[in-house]
Coordinates of C-alpha atoms in Angstrom, one line a residue:
Chain A
X1 CA -4.7 -23.4 10.8
X2 CA -3.7 -25.4 7.8
X3 CA -2.7 -28.4 10.0
X4 CA -2.2 -31.4 8.0
X5 CA -3.2 -34.0 10.6
X6 CA 0.4 -35.4 10.6
X7 CA -0.1 -37.1 7.3
X8 CA 3.2 -36.1 5.9
X9 CA 6.2 -38.4 6.6
X10 CA 7.6 -36.7 9.6
X11 CA 11.4 -36.4 9.8
X12 CA 12.6 -38.2 12.9
X13 CA 15.0 -35.6 14.3
X14 CA 13.7 -32.7 16.3
X15 CA 14.0 -29.4 14.4
X16 CA 16.8 -27.0 15.6
X17 CA 15.1 -23.7 16.3
X18 CA 16.3 -20.2 17.1
X19 CA 14.1 -17.5 18.5
X20 CA 14.6 -13.8 17.6
X21 CA 12.4 -11.5 19.5
X22 CA 13.1 -8.4 21.6
X23 CA 10.6 -9.4 24.3
X24 CA 12.3 -11.6 26.9
X25 CA 9.1 -12.9 28.2
X26 CA 7.9 -13.9 24.8
X27 CA 11.1 -15.8 24.1
X28 CA 10.8 -17.6 27.3
X29 CA 7.2 -18.5 26.6
X30 CA 7.9 -19.8 23.1
X31 CA 10.9 -21.8 24.4
X32 CA 8.7 -23.5 26.9
X33 CA 6.0 -24.3 24.3
X34 CA 8.5 -25.7 21.9
X35 CA 10.5 -27.7 24.4
X36 CA 8.4 -30.8 23.8
X37 CA 9.0 -31.1 20.1
X38 CA 12.0 -28.9 19.2
X39 CA 15.6 -28.2 20.1
X40 CA 15.9 -24.5 20.9
X41 CA 19.5 -23.7 20.0
X42 CA 19.7 -20.0 20.3
X43 CA 18.0 -16.7 21.2
X44 CA 18.6 -13.1 20.2
X45 CA 16.9 -9.7 20.8
X46 CA 18.4 -7.6 18.0
X47 CA 19.2 -8.1 14.3
X48 CA 23.0 -7.9 15.1
X49 CA 22.7 -10.5 17.8
X50 CA 20.6 -12.6 15.6
X51 CA 23.0 -12.6 12.7
X52 CA 25.9 -13.6 15.0
X53 CA 23.8 -16.2 16.8
X54 CA 22.6 -17.8 13.6
X55 CA 26.1 -18.1 12.3
X56 CA 27.3 -19.7 15.6
X57 CA 24.3 -22.0 16.4
X58 CA 23.3 -23.0 12.9
X59 CA 19.6 -23.5 13.5
X60 CA 17.4 -25.1 10.9
X61 CA 14.5 -22.7 11.5
X62 CA 14.5 -19.2 12.9
X63 CA 11.4 -17.7 14.4
X64 CA 11.8 -14.1 13.5
X65 CA 9.9 -11.2 15.0
X66 CA 8.9 -8.5 12.6
X67 CA 9.3 -5.5 14.9
X68 CA 12.9 -5.5 16.3
X69 CA 15.0 -2.5 17.2
X70 CA 17.6 -1.4 14.6
X71 CA 16.1 -2.5 11.4
X72 CA 13.4 -5.0 12.3
X73 CA 13.2 -8.6 11.1
X74 CA 13.8 -7.4 7.6
X75 CA 17.4 -6.6 8.5
X76 CA 18.0 -10.2 9.4
X77 CA 16.4 -11.5 6.2
X78 CA 18.5 -9.1 4.1
X79 CA 21.7 -10.3 5.8
X80 CA 20.9 -13.9 4.8
X81 CA 19.4 -13.3 1.4
X82 CA 21.1 -15.5 -1.2
X83 CA 23.4 -17.1 1.4
X84 CA 23.9 -20.8 0.9
X85 CA 23.0 -22.9 3.9
X86 CA 20.9 -20.1 5.5
X87 CA 18.2 -21.3 7.8
X88 CA 14.5 -21.2 7.0
X89 CA 12.9 -18.1 8.4
X90 CA 9.4 -18.2 9.9
X91 CA 8.2 -14.6 10.6
X92 CA 6.3 -14.2 13.8
X93 CA 4.5 -11.1 14.9
X94 CA 1.6 -9.7 16.8
X95 CA 0.7 -7.8 13.7
X96 CA -1.3 -9.3 10.8
X97 CA -1.4 -6.1 8.8
X98 CA -0.6 -6.6 5.1
X99 CA 2.2 -4.0 5.2
X100 CA 4.0 -6.1 7.8
X101 CA 3.2 -9.5 6.4
X102 CA 4.0 -9.1 2.7
X103 CA 7.4 -7.3 2.9
X104 CA 8.7 -10.1 5.3
X105 CA 7.7 -12.8 2.9
X106 CA 9.0 -10.9 -0.1
X107 CA 12.4 -10.5 1.7
X108 CA 12.7 -14.3 2.1
X109 CA 10.6 -15.5 5.0
X110 CA 9.1 -18.9 4.1
X111 CA 6.0 -18.3 6.2
X112 CA 4.3 -15.9 8.5
X113 CA 2.3 -16.6 11.6
X114 CA 0.9 -14.3 14.3
X115 CA 1.9 -14.6 17.9
X116 CA -1.6 -15.8 18.9
X117 CA -1.1 -19.0 17.0
X118 CA -1.8 -22.3 18.8
X119 CA 1.2 -24.4 19.7
X120 CA 0.2 -27.4 17.4
X121 CA -0.2 -25.0 14.4
X122 CA 3.2 -23.4 15.3
X123 CA 4.9 -26.8 15.4
X124 CA 3.3 -27.7 12.1
X125 CA 4.6 -24.4 10.6
X126 CA 8.1 -25.1 11.9
X127 CA 8.2 -28.6 10.5
X128 CA 6.9 -27.3 7.2
X129 CA 9.5 -24.5 6.7
X130 CA 12.2 -26.8 8.0
X131 CA 11.4 -29.2 5.2
X132 CA 11.8 -26.4 2.7
X133 CA 8.1 -25.7 2.1
X134 CA 6.2 -22.4 2.5
X135 CA 3.7 -22.0 5.3
X136 CA 0.8 -19.8 4.3
X137 CA -1.8 -19.0 7.0
X138 CA -5.3 -18.4 5.5
X139 CA -4.8 -14.7 6.0
X140 CA -1.4 -14.6 4.4
X141 CA -2.9 -16.5 1.4
X142 CA -5.7 -13.9 1.2
X143 CA -3.2 -11.0 1.2
X144 CA -1.0 -12.7 -1.4
X145 CA -4.1 -13.4 -3.6
X146 CA -4.9 -9.7 -3.4
X147 CA -1.3 -8.7 -4.2
X148 CA -1.6 -10.6 -7.5
X149 CA -5.1 -9.5 -8.4
X150 CA -3.9 -7.0 -11.0
X151 CA -6.0 -6.1 -14.0
X152 CA -5.5 -8.0 -17.2
X153 CA -3.6 -5.2 -19.1
X154 CA -0.5 -5.7 -16.9
X155 CA 0.3 -9.1 -18.3
X156 CA 3.8 -8.0 -19.2
X157 CA 5.8 -10.3 -16.9
X158 CA 5.0 -13.9 -16.2
X159 CA 6.3 -13.4 -12.6
X160 CA 3.6 -10.8 -12.0
X161 CA 0.8 -13.3 -12.8
X162 CA -0.5 -16.4 -11.0
X163 CA -1.6 -19.3 -13.1
X164 CA -5.3 -20.2 -12.7
X165 CA -4.2 -23.3 -10.7
X166 CA -2.0 -21.4 -8.4
X167 CA -4.8 -18.9 -7.9
X168 CA -7.2 -21.7 -7.1
X169 CA -4.8 -23.3 -4.6
X170 CA -4.3 -20.0 -2.9
X171 CA -8.0 -19.3 -2.8
X172 CA -8.6 -22.6 -1.0
X173 CA -5.8 -21.8 1.5
X174 CA -7.4 -18.4 2.2
X175 CA -10.7 -20.3 2.9
X176 CA -8.9 -22.4 5.5
X177 CA -8.5 -25.7 3.6
X178 CA -5.5 -27.9 4.6
X179 CA -3.2 -29.1 1.7
X180 CA -4.6 -32.6 1.8
X181 CA -8.2 -31.4 1.3
X182 CA -7.1 -29.0 -1.5
X183 CA -5.5 -31.9 -3.3
X184 CA -8.7 -33.9 -3.0
X185 CA -10.9 -31.1 -4.2
X186 CA -8.7 -30.2 -7.2
X187 CA -7.9 -33.8 -8.1
X188 CA -4.1 -33.4 -7.7
X189 CA -1.5 -34.8 -5.3
X190 CA -0.6 -33.0 -2.1
X191 CA 2.9 -32.7 -3.5
X192 CA 1.6 -30.8 -6.4
X193 CA -0.3 -28.5 -4.1
X194 CA 2.9 -27.8 -2.2
X195 CA 4.8 -27.1 -5.4
X196 CA 2.0 -24.6 -6.5
X197 CA 2.4 -22.8 -3.1
X198 CA 6.2 -22.9 -3.6
X199 CA 6.0 -21.2 -6.9
X200 CA 3.6 -18.6 -5.6
X201 CA 6.1 -17.8 -2.9
X202 CA 8.9 -17.6 -5.5
X203 CA 6.8 -15.2 -7.7
X204 CA 6.0 -13.1 -4.7
X205 CA 9.7 -12.8 -3.9
X206 CA 10.7 -12.0 -7.5
X207 CA 7.9 -10.1 -9.1
X208 CA 8.3 -6.4 -9.9
X209 CA 7.4 -3.8 -7.4
X210 CA 4.8 -2.4 -9.7
X211 CA 2.3 -5.1 -8.9
X212 CA 2.6 -4.6 -5.3
X213 CA 2.1 -0.8 -5.5
X214 CA -1.0 -1.6 -7.6
X215 CA -2.0 -3.9 -4.8
X216 CA -1.5 -1.1 -2.2
X217 CA -3.5 1.3 -4.3
X218 CA -6.4 -1.1 -4.6
X219 CA -6.5 -1.5 -0.9
X220 CA -6.8 2.3 -0.6
X221 CA -3.5 2.5 1.2
X222 CA -2.1 4.9 -1.4
X223 CA -3.8 8.2 -2.2
X224 CA -3.9 9.5 -5.8
X225 CA -0.7 11.2 -6.6
X226 CA 0.1 12.9 -9.9
Chain B
X1 CA 13.4 -0.3 5.8
X2 CA 14.1 1.6 2.7
X3 CA 11.5 4.1 3.8
X4 CA 13.5 5.0 6.9
X5 CA 16.7 5.3 4.9
X6 CA 15.0 7.4 2.3
X7 CA 13.8 9.9 4.8
X8 CA 17.2 10.3 6.3
X9 CA 19.3 11.2 3.2
X10 CA 17.4 13.3 0.7
X11 CA 20.4 15.3 -0.7
X12 CA 22.4 13.1 -3.1
X13 CA 19.6 10.7 -3.9
X14 CA 17.4 13.4 -5.4
X15 CA 20.0 14.7 -7.7
X16 CA 20.6 11.2 -9.1
X17 CA 16.9 10.5 -9.3
X18 CA 16.5 13.7 -11.3
X19 CA 19.3 12.9 -13.7
X20 CA 17.7 9.5 -14.2
X21 CA 14.3 11.0 -14.8
X22 CA 13.7 11.3 -18.6
X23 CA 11.2 14.2 -18.1
X24 CA 13.9 16.1 -16.2
X25 CA 16.5 15.4 -18.8
X26 CA 14.2 16.6 -21.6
X27 CA 13.4 19.8 -19.7
X28 CA 17.1 20.5 -19.2
X29 CA 18.1 19.8 -22.8
X30 CA 15.3 21.9 -24.3
X31 CA 16.1 24.7 -21.8
X32 CA 19.7 24.7 -23.0
X33 CA 18.6 24.7 -26.7
X34 CA 16.2 27.6 -26.0
X35 CA 19.0 29.5 -24.3
X36 CA 21.4 29.0 -27.2
X37 CA 18.7 30.0 -29.7
X38 CA 18.0 33.2 -27.8
X39 CA 21.7 34.1 -27.8
X40 CA 22.0 33.3 -31.5
X41 CA 18.9 35.4 -32.2
X42 CA 20.2 38.4 -30.2
X43 CA 23.6 38.1 -31.9
X44 CA 22.2 37.6 -35.4
X45 CA 19.6 40.3 -35.5
X46 CA 22.0 42.6 -37.3
X47 CA 22.1 40.2 -40.2
X48 CA 18.4 40.4 -40.7
X49 CA 15.5 39.6 -38.6
X50 CA 14.6 36.5 -40.6
X51 CA 17.8 34.7 -39.5
X52 CA 17.0 35.6 -35.9
X53 CA 13.4 34.5 -36.3
X54 CA 14.5 31.1 -37.6
X55 CA 17.0 30.7 -34.8
X56 CA 14.3 31.6 -32.2
X57 CA 11.7 29.3 -33.7
X58 CA 14.3 26.4 -33.7
X59 CA 14.8 27.1 -30.0
X60 CA 11.2 27.6 -29.1
X61 CA 9.5 24.8 -30.9
X62 CA 11.2 21.9 -28.9
X63 CA 10.5 23.8 -25.7
X64 CA 6.8 24.1 -26.5
X65 CA 6.5 20.6 -27.9
X66 CA 8.6 18.7 -25.4
X67 CA 8.1 20.6 -22.2
X68 CA 5.2 23.1 -22.1
X69 CA 2.6 21.0 -24.0
X70 CA 3.0 17.7 -22.0
X71 CA 3.1 19.7 -18.8
X72 CA 0.1 21.6 -19.8
X73 CA -1.8 18.4 -20.5
X74 CA -0.8 16.8 -17.3
X75 CA -1.5 19.8 -15.1
X76 CA -4.8 20.6 -16.7
X77 CA -5.9 17.0 -16.1
X78 CA -5.3 17.5 -12.4
X79 CA -6.4 20.5 -10.4
X80 CA -2.9 22.0 -10.6
X81 CA -3.4 24.1 -13.8
X82 CA -3.4 27.5 -12.2
X83 CA 0.2 28.6 -12.9
X84 CA -0.1 27.4 -16.5
X85 CA -3.4 29.1 -17.0
X86 CA -1.7 32.3 -15.9
X87 CA 1.2 31.8 -18.3
X88 CA -0.8 30.7 -21.3
X89 CA -2.1 34.1 -22.4
X90 CA 1.5 35.5 -22.2
X91 CA 2.8 32.5 -24.2
X92 CA 0.0 33.0 -26.7
X93 CA 1.0 36.6 -27.0
X94 CA 4.6 35.6 -27.5
X95 CA 3.6 33.2 -30.3
X96 CA 1.5 35.8 -32.0
X97 CA 4.4 38.3 -31.8
X98 CA 6.8 35.6 -33.2
X99 CA 4.6 35.0 -36.2
X100 CA 4.2 38.8 -36.7
X101 CA 8.0 39.1 -36.5
X102 CA 8.4 36.4 -39.1
X103 CA 5.9 38.1 -41.4
X104 CA 7.1 41.7 -41.2
X105 CA 10.6 41.2 -40.1
X106 CA 11.1 43.9 -37.5
X107 CA 13.5 43.1 -34.8
X108 CA 11.6 45.0 -32.0
X109 CA 8.6 42.7 -32.4
X110 CA 10.9 39.8 -32.3
X111 CA 12.5 41.0 -29.1
X112 CA 9.1 41.6 -27.6
X113 CA 8.2 38.0 -28.4
X114 CA 11.3 36.9 -26.6
X115 CA 10.5 38.9 -23.5
X116 CA 7.0 37.7 -23.5
X117 CA 8.2 34.1 -23.7
X118 CA 10.6 34.8 -20.9
X119 CA 7.9 36.2 -18.7
X120 CA 5.7 33.1 -19.4
X121 CA 8.5 30.8 -18.4
X122 CA 9.1 32.8 -15.3
X123 CA 5.4 32.6 -14.2
X124 CA 5.4 28.9 -14.8
X125 CA 8.5 28.5 -12.7
X126 CA 7.2 30.5 -9.8
X127 CA 3.8 28.7 -9.9
X128 CA 5.4 25.3 -10.0
X129 CA 7.6 26.1 -7.0
X130 CA 4.7 27.4 -5.0
X131 CA 2.7 24.4 -5.9
X132 CA 5.4 21.9 -4.9
X133 CA 6.1 23.6 -1.6
X134 CA 2.5 23.7 -0.6
X135 CA 1.7 20.2 -1.8
X136 CA 4.6 18.3 -0.4
X137 CA 4.2 19.0 3.2
X138 CA 0.5 18.0 3.1
X139 CA 1.4 14.9 1.2
X140 CA 4.0 13.8 3.7
X141 CA 1.6 14.2 6.5
X142 CA -0.9 12.0 4.7
X143 CA 1.6 9.2 3.9
X144 CA 0.8 5.6 4.8
X145 CA 3.6 3.2 5.5
X146 CA 3.1 1.8 2.0
X147 CA 3.5 5.2 0.4
X148 CA 6.6 5.9 2.5
X149 CA 7.9 2.6 1.2
X150 CA 7.2 3.1 -2.4
X151 CA 7.7 6.8 -3.2
X152 CA 10.9 8.7 -3.6
X153 CA 11.2 11.7 -1.3
X154 CA 11.7 15.0 -3.2
X155 CA 13.0 17.8 -1.0
X156 CA 14.2 21.2 -2.3
X157 CA 16.0 23.3 0.2
X158 CA 16.4 26.5 -1.8
X159 CA 13.6 28.2 -3.8
X160 CA 15.8 28.3 -6.9
X161 CA 12.9 27.7 -9.3
X162 CA 11.0 30.7 -7.9
X163 CA 14.2 32.8 -7.9
X164 CA 14.9 32.0 -11.6
X165 CA 11.3 32.7 -12.4
X166 CA 11.4 36.1 -10.7
X167 CA 14.6 36.9 -12.5
X168 CA 13.1 36.0 -15.9
X169 CA 10.0 38.1 -15.2
X170 CA 12.1 41.0 -14.1
X171 CA 14.4 40.8 -17.1
X172 CA 11.5 40.5 -19.5
X173 CA 9.8 43.6 -18.0
X174 CA 13.0 45.6 -18.3
X175 CA 13.7 44.6 -21.9
X176 CA 10.0 45.1 -22.8
X177 CA 10.1 48.6 -21.3
X178 CA 13.3 49.3 -23.2
X179 CA 11.7 48.4 -26.5
X180 CA 8.3 49.8 -26.0
X181 CA 9.3 52.9 -24.1
X182 CA 10.9 55.0 -26.8
X183 CA 8.0 54.4 -29.1
X184 CA 5.5 55.7 -26.7
X185 CA 4.4 59.2 -27.5
X186 CA 4.1 61.7 -24.7
X187 CA 6.6 63.6 -22.6
X188 CA 9.8 62.1 -21.2
X189 CA 8.6 62.7 -17.6
X190 CA 5.5 60.5 -18.0
X191 CA 7.7 57.8 -19.4
X192 CA 10.2 58.1 -16.6
X193 CA 7.5 57.8 -14.0
X194 CA 6.1 54.7 -15.7
X195 CA 9.6 53.2 -15.9
X196 CA 10.2 53.9 -12.2
X197 CA 6.8 52.4 -11.2
X198 CA 7.5 49.3 -13.3
X199 CA 11.0 48.8 -11.9
X200 CA 9.6 49.3 -8.4
X201 CA 7.0 46.6 -9.1
X202 CA 9.7 44.3 -10.4
X203 CA 11.8 44.8 -7.3
X204 CA 8.8 44.2 -5.2
X205 CA 8.2 40.9 -6.9
X206 CA 11.8 39.9 -6.5
X207 CA 11.6 40.6 -2.8
X208 CA 8.1 39.2 -2.2
X209 CA 8.3 35.9 -4.0
X210 CA 11.0 34.3 -1.8
X211 CA 9.2 35.7 1.3
X212 CA 5.9 34.2 0.1
X213 CA 7.5 30.9 -0.6
X214 CA 9.1 30.8 2.8
X215 CA 5.9 31.7 4.5
X216 CA 4.0 28.9 2.7
X217 CA 6.6 26.4 3.7
X218 CA 6.5 27.6 7.3
X219 CA 2.8 27.4 7.3
X220 CA 3.0 23.8 6.1
X221 CA 5.4 22.9 8.9
X222 CA 3.1 24.4 11.5
X223 CA 0.1 22.6 10.1
X224 CA 2.2 19.4 10.1
X225 CA 3.1 19.9 13.7
X226 CA -0.5 20.6 14.6
X227 CA -1.6 17.5 12.8
X228 CA 0.9 15.4 14.7
X229 CA -0.3 16.8 18.0
X230 CA -3.9 16.2 17.1
X231 CA -3.1 12.6 16.1
X232 CA -1.3 12.0 19.4
X233 CA -4.3 13.2 21.3
X234 CA -6.6 11.1 19.2
X235 CA -4.5 8.0 19.7
X236 CA -4.2 8.8 23.4
X237 CA -8.0 9.2 23.8
X238 CA -8.6 6.0 21.9
X239 CA -6.1 4.0 24.0
X240 CA -7.6 5.4 27.2
X241 CA -11.1 4.3 26.2
X242 CA -10.2 0.9 24.9
X243 CA -6.9 -0.7 26.0
X244 CA -6.5 0.9 29.4
X245 CA -10.2 0.1 30.1
X246 CA -9.7 -3.5 29.2
X247 CA -6.5 -3.8 31.2
X248 CA -8.4 -2.5 34.3
X249 CA -11.1 -5.1 33.7
X250 CA -8.5 -7.8 33.3
X251 CA -7.0 -6.9 36.6
X252 CA -10.3 -7.1 38.4
X253 CA -11.3 -10.4 36.8
X254 CA -7.8 -12.1 37.1
X255 CA -9.4 -15.0 38.9
X256 CA -11.6 -15.9 35.9
X257 CA -9.4 -17.1 33.1
X258 CA -12.2 -17.5 30.6
X259 CA -13.3 -14.0 31.1
X260 CA -9.8 -12.7 30.8
X261 CA -9.3 -14.6 27.6
X262 CA -12.5 -13.2 26.2
X263 CA -11.6 -9.7 27.2
X264 CA -8.2 -10.0 25.6
X265 CA -9.5 -11.5 22.4
X266 CA -12.2 -8.8 22.1
X267 CA -9.7 -6.0 22.7
X268 CA -7.2 -7.5 20.4
X269 CA -9.8 -7.6 17.6
X270 CA -10.9 -4.0 18.3
X271 CA -7.4 -2.7 18.3
X272 CA -6.5 -4.5 15.0
X273 CA -9.6 -3.1 13.4
X274 CA -8.7 0.4 14.7
X275 CA -5.2 0.1 13.4
X276 CA -6.4 -1.0 10.0
X277 CA -8.6 2.1 9.9
X278 CA -11.8 0.0 10.1
X279 CA -13.1 1.5 13.3
X280 CA -14.5 4.6 11.5
X281 CA -16.2 2.5 8.9
X282 CA -18.1 0.8 11.6
X283 CA -21.1 -1.1 10.2
X284 CA -21.8 1.3 7.4
X285 CA -20.0 -0.9 4.9
X286 CA -20.3 -4.6 4.2
X287 CA -16.8 -5.3 5.5
X288 CA -17.5 -3.4 8.7
X289 CA -20.8 -5.3 9.2
X290 CA -19.1 -8.7 8.6
X291 CA -16.4 -7.9 11.1
X292 CA -19.0 -6.9 13.6
X293 CA -21.0 -10.1 13.0
X294 CA -17.9 -12.2 13.4
X295 CA -17.2 -10.5 16.7
X296 CA -20.7 -11.0 17.9
X297 CA -20.8 -14.7 17.2
X298 CA -17.3 -15.1 18.7
X299 CA -18.6 -13.6 21.9
X300 CA -21.9 -15.5 22.0
X301 CA -20.7 -18.9 21.0
X302 CA -17.2 -18.9 22.5
X303 CA -15.6 -19.9 19.2
X304 CA -12.5 -18.6 17.5
X305 CA -13.0 -17.2 14.0
X306 CA -10.2 -16.1 11.7
X307 CA -11.8 -13.6 9.3
X308 CA -10.1 -12.0 6.4
X309 CA -12.1 -9.5 4.3
X310 CA -10.6 -8.2 1.1
X311 CA -12.2 -5.1 -0.5
X312 CA -15.4 -3.4 0.5
X313 CA -18.7 -2.1 -0.7
X314 CA -21.6 0.0 0.8
X315 CA -24.0 -1.9 2.9
X316 CA -27.2 -2.2 0.9
X317 CA -30.2 -4.6 1.2
X318 CA -28.6 -7.6 -0.4
X319 CA -25.5 -6.9 1.7
X320 CA -27.6 -7.0 4.9
X321 CA -29.1 -10.3 3.8
X322 CA -25.6 -11.6 3.2
X323 CA -24.5 -10.6 6.6
X324 CA -27.5 -12.3 8.2
X325 CA -26.8 -15.5 6.2
X326 CA -23.1 -15.3 7.2
X327 CA -24.2 -15.0 10.9
X328 CA -26.4 -18.1 10.5
X329 CA -23.5 -20.0 8.9
X330 CA -21.1 -18.9 11.7
X331 CA -23.5 -20.0 14.4
X332 CA -24.0 -23.3 12.7
X333 CA -20.3 -23.8 12.4
X334 CA -19.8 -22.9 16.1
X335 CA -22.5 -25.4 17.2
X336 CA -21.8 -28.3 15.0
X337 CA -18.0 -28.1 15.0
X338 CA -17.2 -27.2 18.6
X339 CA -13.5 -26.6 19.3
X340 CA -12.4 -26.4 15.7
X341 CA -11.3 -23.1 14.3
X342 CA -13.7 -21.3 11.9
X343 CA -12.3 -19.5 8.9
X344 CA -14.1 -16.7 7.1
X345 CA -12.8 -15.4 3.8
X346 CA -14.6 -12.6 2.0
X347 CA -14.0 -10.9 -1.4
X348 CA -16.0 -7.8 -1.8
X349 CA -16.2 -5.3 -4.6
X350 CA -18.8 -2.7 -5.8
X351 CA -20.1 -5.3 -8.3
X352 CA -20.4 -8.3 -6.2
X353 CA -19.5 -10.2 -3.0
X354 CA -18.5 -13.7 -2.1
X355 CA -18.1 -15.0 1.5
X356 CA -16.9 -18.4 2.5
X357 CA -17.5 -19.7 6.1
X358 CA -15.6 -22.9 6.7
X359 CA -15.3 -25.2 9.8
X360 CA -13.1 -28.2 10.4
X361 CA -15.9 -30.1 12.1
X362 CA -17.3 -33.6 11.4
X363 CA -19.3 -32.5 8.4
X364 CA -22.5 -34.3 7.3
X365 CA -24.2 -35.9 4.4
X366 CA -26.3 -33.3 2.8
X367 CA -28.9 -35.9 1.7
X368 CA -29.5 -37.1 5.2
X369 CA -29.9 -33.8 7.0
X370 CA -32.5 -34.0 9.7
X371 CA -35.5 -31.7 9.3
X372 CA -34.5 -29.2 12.0
X373 CA -31.1 -28.6 10.4
X374 CA -32.7 -28.3 7.0
X375 CA -34.6 -25.3 8.5
X376 CA -31.3 -23.6 9.2
X377 CA -30.1 -24.4 5.8
X378 CA -33.2 -22.9 4.3
X379 CA -32.7 -19.8 6.3
X380 CA -29.3 -19.3 4.7
X381 CA -30.3 -20.4 1.2
X382 CA -33.7 -18.6 1.3
X383 CA -32.2 -15.3 2.6
X384 CA -29.7 -15.2 -0.3
X385 CA -32.2 -16.2 -2.9
X386 CA -34.5 -13.4 -1.7
X387 CA -32.1 -10.7 -2.7
X388 CA -31.0 -12.3 -6.0
X389 CA -28.0 -14.0 -4.3
X390 CA -26.9 -17.6 -4.0
X391 CA -25.8 -19.9 -1.2
X392 CA -24.1 -23.2 -1.6
X393 CA -23.3 -25.6 1.2
X394 CA -20.5 -28.1 0.7
X395 CA -20.1 -30.8 3.3
X396 CA -19.4 -34.5 3.6
X397 CA -18.9 -36.7 6.7
X398 CA -15.5 -36.2 8.3
X399 CA -14.5 -33.4 6.0
X400 CA -15.9 -30.2 7.6
X401 CA -18.4 -27.9 6.2
X402 CA -18.1 -24.8 3.9
X403 CA -20.9 -22.4 3.2
X404 CA -20.4 -20.1 0.2
X405 CA -22.5 -17.0 -0.1
X406 CA -22.5 -14.9 -3.3
X407 CA -23.9 -11.7 -4.7
X408 CA -23.7 -9.9 -8.0
X409 CA -20.9 -10.7 -10.4
X410 CA -19.4 -13.3 -7.9
X411 CA -22.3 -15.6 -9.0
X412 CA -21.3 -15.5 -12.7
X413 CA -17.7 -16.0 -11.8
X414 CA -18.4 -19.1 -9.8
X415 CA -20.6 -20.4 -12.6
X416 CA -17.9 -19.8 -15.1
X417 CA -15.2 -21.4 -13.0

């Protein structure tokens, strides 16, 4: 949705992509969709296969399904956490529930898209994460905004708070604005918008769990326990 | 992921978690201190009751200050205060006896105080065991994925707490009888009968408590199984009415791709709402009404809307006006920005509401809006103004259009920003 109208300097080479999904038909479908613009270098159906395949095929971007047998997409993300030269992971799922979206991004995925995404938007997302940027769909931005909407008294850790600017950028993303328009509206450069989103992603991955339980509680997901 | 691991191996993890828990450590330490003090007091009573009283007080005070008092406060704040309420009179009696012992220095009074304290502790232990056993099964059944992810599973296999409690109560009863018995006037036979009755009662308690605890746990398991079965039937009934129905329709209309796409989209939306627990809310809340409106416009105008609603509030008169204005804005977006995706973002709270409807269409110059479109705009702005709300339209040629609708404290926040 946050398509950037191809304004960014596109890298000439086609991105090397791997697809990890336990549905054979879905892999075939995505492979066909991506054939125009990407090089699909590998496929896998389970976390174990995926880890071996990624090591062998060295893709730049891995499209990673959330719901896999034997540990889910999280298992793959855990395996590559902190590994130098690891590919960029773009989580891909039919689910857009917060409890699926947020753990994947916290575990290291650079973005999250649902499987109903249109091909151009998917290509944009792949190009973005390949270039080391995060890709936040409006819904993901909204969830993240909510994850950080803690009351003031919890200002103990800088990582648990967003700066007003980051909040503003995220708010615009949630409302469906592309980076270019956010930059215009806030009077900053698109690069700065990107760096704000990047630092939000970093905070999301590093902040204490407390904030996110608070987030779950405000969503009414957690009942009152003593 | 951690949730699944946590469920599988409760044994070692809980011991470590307990040792790491400061409350647990404080309880264990004060318990030990109390035990040592009791032994000292019993050993020292020959040297004079005052020494024994001091030893007892040293042992008792930390127990009261560090364990019983905080627990009492915490329990009484919740609705779990029953076991403590039971034990409080006994503990008060013990305290009174302790003071009396300190004042007049008789060791029998002192021993009575000890036994009363022991009985109080026993009642607390039994009560807490029963409470945990009955509560944990229900809580596990009510867990959401997030709770399973964030809470540590605490499983106790043996009713050791209740057992220790029963032992304490029994011991206190025996010692109490031993002290009070000889002082009672009356014949030896009456006393023997009383003793037998009391010992019988004690034995009954010893036998019954574990049985009761076991029965409560079994009852929980049965209820859990029943709840699972009910849930399965409920899910089955829902899938039958919705997904299977839609699949049947899709098969019959396979020749009409547009109809199939519409069916699939509508079903997808309904299923998501149901999984998120929104189906029950229906249109009784503002979030439910917004979702319903988005769905309605999507179907009527053949447009795709990505709607994210955070928070919720009851649907009141201003809320209904907000929904009507949002519907107008959505229709506008669908008509004037055909083919582009429409994004709806809503932040709702009991004190206010803000909804943004944005399209990626051609946009327009607000100053040069033809009269008939101004009418639509007035419908949106006027509706919001009529209920004390606010509507702002932001558009320029080539940049798409965004309509912002606000109620309550969202207005002040946007003015302050």
